[in-house]
Short mmCIF file of C-alpha atoms in Angstrom, two decimals:
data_model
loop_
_atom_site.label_atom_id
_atom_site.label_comp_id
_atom_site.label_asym_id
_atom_site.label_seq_id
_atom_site.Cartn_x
_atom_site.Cartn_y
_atom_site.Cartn_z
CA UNK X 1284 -7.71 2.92 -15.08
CA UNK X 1285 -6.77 4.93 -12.61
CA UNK X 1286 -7.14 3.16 -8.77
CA UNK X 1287 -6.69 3.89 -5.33
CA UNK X 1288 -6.02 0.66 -2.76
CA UNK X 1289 -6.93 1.29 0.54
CA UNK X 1290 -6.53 -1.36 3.18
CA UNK X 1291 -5.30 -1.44 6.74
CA UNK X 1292 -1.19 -2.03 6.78
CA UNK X 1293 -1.34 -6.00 5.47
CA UNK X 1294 -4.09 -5.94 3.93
CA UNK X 1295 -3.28 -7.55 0.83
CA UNK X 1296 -2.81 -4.47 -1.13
CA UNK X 1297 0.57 -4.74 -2.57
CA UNK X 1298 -0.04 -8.68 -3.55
CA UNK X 1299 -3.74 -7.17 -5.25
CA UNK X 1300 -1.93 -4.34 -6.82
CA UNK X 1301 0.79 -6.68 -8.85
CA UNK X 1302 -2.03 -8.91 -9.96
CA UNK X 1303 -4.09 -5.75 -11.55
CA UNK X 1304 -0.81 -4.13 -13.11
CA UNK X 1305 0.02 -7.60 -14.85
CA UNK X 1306 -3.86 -7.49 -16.37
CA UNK X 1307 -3.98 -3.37 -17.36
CA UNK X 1308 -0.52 -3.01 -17.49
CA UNK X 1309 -0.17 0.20 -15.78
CA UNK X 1310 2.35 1.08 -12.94
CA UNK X 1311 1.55 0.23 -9.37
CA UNK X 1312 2.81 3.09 -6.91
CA UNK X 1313 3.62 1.92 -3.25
CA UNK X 1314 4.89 4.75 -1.75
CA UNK X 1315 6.46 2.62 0.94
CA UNK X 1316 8.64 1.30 -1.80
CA UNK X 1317 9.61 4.94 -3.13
CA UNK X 1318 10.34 6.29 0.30
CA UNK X 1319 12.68 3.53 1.47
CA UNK X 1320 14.52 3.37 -1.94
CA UNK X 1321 14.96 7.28 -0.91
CA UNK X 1322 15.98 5.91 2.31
CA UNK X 1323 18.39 3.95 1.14
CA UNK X 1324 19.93 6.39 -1.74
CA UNK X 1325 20.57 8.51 0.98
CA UNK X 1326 18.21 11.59 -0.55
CA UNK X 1327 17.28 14.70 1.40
CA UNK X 1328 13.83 13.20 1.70
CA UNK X 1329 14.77 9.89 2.78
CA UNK X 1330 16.88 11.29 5.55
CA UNK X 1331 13.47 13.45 6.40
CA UNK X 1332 11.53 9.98 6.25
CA UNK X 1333 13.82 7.99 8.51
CA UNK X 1334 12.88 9.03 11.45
CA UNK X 1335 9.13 9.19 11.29
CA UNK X 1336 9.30 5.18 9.63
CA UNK X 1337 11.32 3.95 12.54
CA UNK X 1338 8.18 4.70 14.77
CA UNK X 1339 5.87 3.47 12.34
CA UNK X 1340 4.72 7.16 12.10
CA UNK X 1341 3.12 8.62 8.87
CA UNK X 1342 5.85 10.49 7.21
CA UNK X 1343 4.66 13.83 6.67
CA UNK X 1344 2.22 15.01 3.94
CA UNK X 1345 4.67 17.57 2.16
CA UNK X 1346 7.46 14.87 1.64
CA UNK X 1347 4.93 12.28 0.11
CA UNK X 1348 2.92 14.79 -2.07
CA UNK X 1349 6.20 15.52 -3.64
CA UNK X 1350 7.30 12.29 -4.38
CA UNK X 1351 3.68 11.28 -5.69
CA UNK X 1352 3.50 14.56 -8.20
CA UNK X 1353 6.83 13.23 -9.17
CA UNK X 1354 6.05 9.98 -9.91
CA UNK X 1355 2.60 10.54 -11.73
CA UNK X 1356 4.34 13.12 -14.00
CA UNK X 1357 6.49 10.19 -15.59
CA UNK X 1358 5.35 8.87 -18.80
CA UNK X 1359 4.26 4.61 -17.76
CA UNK X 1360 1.54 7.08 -15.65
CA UNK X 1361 0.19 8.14 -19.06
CA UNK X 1362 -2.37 5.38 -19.43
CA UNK X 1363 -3.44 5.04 -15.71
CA UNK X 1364 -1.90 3.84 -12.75
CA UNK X 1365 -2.38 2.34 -8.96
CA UNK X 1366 -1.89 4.18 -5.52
CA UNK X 1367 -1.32 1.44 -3.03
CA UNK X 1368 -0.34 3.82 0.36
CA UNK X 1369 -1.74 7.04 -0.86
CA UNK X 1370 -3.72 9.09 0.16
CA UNK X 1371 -3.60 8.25 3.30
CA UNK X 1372 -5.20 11.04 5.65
CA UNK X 1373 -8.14 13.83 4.16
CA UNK X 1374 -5.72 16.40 3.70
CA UNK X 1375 -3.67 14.08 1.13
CA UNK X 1376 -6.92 13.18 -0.82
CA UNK X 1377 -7.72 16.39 -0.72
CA UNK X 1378 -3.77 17.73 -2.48
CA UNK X 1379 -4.62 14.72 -5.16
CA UNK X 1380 -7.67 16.22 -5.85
CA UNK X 1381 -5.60 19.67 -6.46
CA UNK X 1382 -3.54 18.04 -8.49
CA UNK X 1383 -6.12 17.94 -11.07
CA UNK X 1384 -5.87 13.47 -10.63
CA UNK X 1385 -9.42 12.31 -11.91
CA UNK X 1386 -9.56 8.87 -9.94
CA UNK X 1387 -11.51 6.34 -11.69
CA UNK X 1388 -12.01 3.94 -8.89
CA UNK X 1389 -11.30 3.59 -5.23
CA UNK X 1390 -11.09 -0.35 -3.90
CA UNK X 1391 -10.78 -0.54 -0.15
CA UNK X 1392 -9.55 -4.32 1.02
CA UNK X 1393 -11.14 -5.03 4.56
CA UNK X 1394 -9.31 -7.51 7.07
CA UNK X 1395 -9.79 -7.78 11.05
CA UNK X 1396 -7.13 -6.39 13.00
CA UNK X 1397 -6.20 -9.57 14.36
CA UNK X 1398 -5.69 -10.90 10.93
CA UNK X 1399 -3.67 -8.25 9.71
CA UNK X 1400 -0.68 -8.93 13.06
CA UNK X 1401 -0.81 -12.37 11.90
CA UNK X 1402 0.02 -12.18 8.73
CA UNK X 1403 2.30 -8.89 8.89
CA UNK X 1404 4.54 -10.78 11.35
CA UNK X 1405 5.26 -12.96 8.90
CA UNK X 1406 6.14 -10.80 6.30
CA UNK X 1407 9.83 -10.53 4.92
CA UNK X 1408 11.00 -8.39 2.66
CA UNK X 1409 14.63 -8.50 0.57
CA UNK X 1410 17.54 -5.64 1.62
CA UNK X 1411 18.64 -5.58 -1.70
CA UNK X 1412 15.71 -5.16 -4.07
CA UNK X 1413 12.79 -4.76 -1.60
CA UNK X 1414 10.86 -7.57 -2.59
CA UNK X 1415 8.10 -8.77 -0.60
CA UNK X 1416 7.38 -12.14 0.66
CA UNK X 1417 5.44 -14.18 3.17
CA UNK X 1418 6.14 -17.67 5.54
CA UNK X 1419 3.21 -19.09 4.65
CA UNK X 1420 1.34 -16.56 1.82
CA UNK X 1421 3.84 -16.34 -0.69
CA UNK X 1422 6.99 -18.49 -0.26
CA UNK X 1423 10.18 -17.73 -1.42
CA UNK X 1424 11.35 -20.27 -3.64
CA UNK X 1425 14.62 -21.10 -0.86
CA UNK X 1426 14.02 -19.34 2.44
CA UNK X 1427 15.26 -16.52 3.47
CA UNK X 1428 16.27 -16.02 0.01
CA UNK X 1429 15.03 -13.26 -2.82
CA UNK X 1430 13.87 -15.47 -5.87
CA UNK X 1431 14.73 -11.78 -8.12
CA UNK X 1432 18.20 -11.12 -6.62
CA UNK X 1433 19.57 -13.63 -4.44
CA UNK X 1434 19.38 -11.21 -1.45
CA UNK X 1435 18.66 -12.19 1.85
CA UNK X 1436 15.18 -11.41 3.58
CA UNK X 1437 14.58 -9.75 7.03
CA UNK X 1438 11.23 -8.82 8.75
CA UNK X 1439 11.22 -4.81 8.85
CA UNK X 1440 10.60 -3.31 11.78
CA UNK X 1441 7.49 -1.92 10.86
CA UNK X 1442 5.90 -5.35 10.81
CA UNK X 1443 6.77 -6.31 14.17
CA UNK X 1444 3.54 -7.21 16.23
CA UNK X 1445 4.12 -4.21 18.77
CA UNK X 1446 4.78 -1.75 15.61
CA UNK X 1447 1.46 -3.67 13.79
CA UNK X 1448 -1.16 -2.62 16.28
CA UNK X 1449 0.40 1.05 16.53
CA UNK X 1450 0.25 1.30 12.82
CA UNK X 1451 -3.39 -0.45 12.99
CA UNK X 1452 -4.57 2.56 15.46
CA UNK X 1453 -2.78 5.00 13.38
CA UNK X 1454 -4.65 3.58 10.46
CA UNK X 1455 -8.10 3.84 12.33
CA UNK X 1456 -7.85 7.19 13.08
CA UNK X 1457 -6.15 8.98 10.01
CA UNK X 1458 -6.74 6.66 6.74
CA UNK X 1459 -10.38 5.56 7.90
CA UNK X 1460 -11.89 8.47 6.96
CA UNK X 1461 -10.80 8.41 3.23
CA UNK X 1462 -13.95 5.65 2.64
CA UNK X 1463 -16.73 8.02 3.73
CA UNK X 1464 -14.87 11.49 1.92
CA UNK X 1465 -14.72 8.68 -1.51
CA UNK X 1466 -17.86 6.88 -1.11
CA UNK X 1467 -19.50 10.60 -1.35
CA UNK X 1468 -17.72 10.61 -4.93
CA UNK X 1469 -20.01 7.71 -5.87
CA UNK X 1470 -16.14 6.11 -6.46
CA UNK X 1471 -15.88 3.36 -3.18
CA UNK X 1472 -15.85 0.13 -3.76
CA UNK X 1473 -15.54 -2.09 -0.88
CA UNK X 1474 -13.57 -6.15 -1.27
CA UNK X 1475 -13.54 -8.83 2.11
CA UNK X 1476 -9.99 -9.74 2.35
CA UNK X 1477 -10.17 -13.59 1.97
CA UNK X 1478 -7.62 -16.54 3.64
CA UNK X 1479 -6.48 -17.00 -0.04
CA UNK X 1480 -5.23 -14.55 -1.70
CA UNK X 1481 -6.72 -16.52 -4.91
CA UNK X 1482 -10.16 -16.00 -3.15
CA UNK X 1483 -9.64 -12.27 -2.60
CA UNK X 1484 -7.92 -11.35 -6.02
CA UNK X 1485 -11.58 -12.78 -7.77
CA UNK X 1486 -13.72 -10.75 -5.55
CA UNK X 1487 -10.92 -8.08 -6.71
CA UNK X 1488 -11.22 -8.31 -10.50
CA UNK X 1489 -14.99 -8.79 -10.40
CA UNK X 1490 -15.63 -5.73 -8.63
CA UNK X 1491 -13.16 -3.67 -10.95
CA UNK X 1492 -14.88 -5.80 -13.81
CA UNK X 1493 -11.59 -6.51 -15.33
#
């Protein structure tokens, strides 16, 4: 299967994601996760990233359709995949679509704004590996402590409340769109973002009908 997530910023996407790789085993692409590993190798395109992240801008189309063409050309892509932060505007739906990618399905996770600053501000995420975590969603088994590495966890800056409801807007304005230019394609299908995860992740499964 081949899957776009969409979802405002905290959505649930990433936790959703893991849970549907584990069942189809196929990849799950975050491109948060690709940029700041480029970020933190130091790469030309990381250094291009910076910048735009620290704002909790979008970083800019021609970095991210690079990375993505990249990544889908690598053989665990051969049997399908998921694209959890991508597309995000028209324009990159519309490059994907170049690319000759024949989406199978596109699940959009919907949660309230005022939700989504909750439960981002308690997000924390390990230096070392980038794992993600939660303060009252998904516990680390010690706090403030990676259960995969040992590293220690930090809230990004990007999940600050201030950051939150600029990326929210941002999110309004430019990612929005991509449900009416999908459910044209016949391929939208939409999921309420439940207090459990457990209680989302069923609503999840059932509409993929996996």
């Amino acid at each position: 299967m081949k899957l776009i997530l969409l979802g405002a910023p905290g959505a649930g996407k990433g936790t959703q994601a893991e849970i549907i790789c584990d069942k189809l085993s196929i990849p799950a692409i975050s491109t948060g996760n690709i940029i700041r590993a480029a970020l933190k190798n130091g790469t030309e395109m990381g250094l291009k990233a910076k910048s735009y992240m620290d704002e909790g801008k979008l970083v800019p189309d021609d970095v991210v359709i690079g990375i993505i063409k990249e990544r889908l050309a690598e053989d665990d892509c051969q049997n399908g995949f998921i694209l959890d932060g991508f597309p995000r505007t028209i324009p990159q739906a519309e490059a994907l679509d170049a690319m000759g990618v024949d989406i199978d399905c596109v699940l959009s996770i919907e949660v309230p704004d005022e939700k989504i600053v909750t439960r981002m501000s308690g997000r924390r995420v390990c230096a070392a590996c980038g794992a993600s975590y939660h303060i009252e969603y998904k516990k680390p088994q010690v706090e403030g402590v990676c259960n995969i590495c040992g590293g220690a966890l930090s809230i990004r800056k990007d999940d600050e409340p201030a950051t939150v409801l600029d990326r929210l807007h941002v999110y309004h304005e430019q990612t929005e769109p991509l449900k009416d230019y999908y459910e044209k394609t016949g391929k939208l299908r939409t999921v309420e973002g439940q207090e459990e995860v457990a209680d989302t992740t069923k609503l999840v499964l059932a509409t993929l009908e996996i």
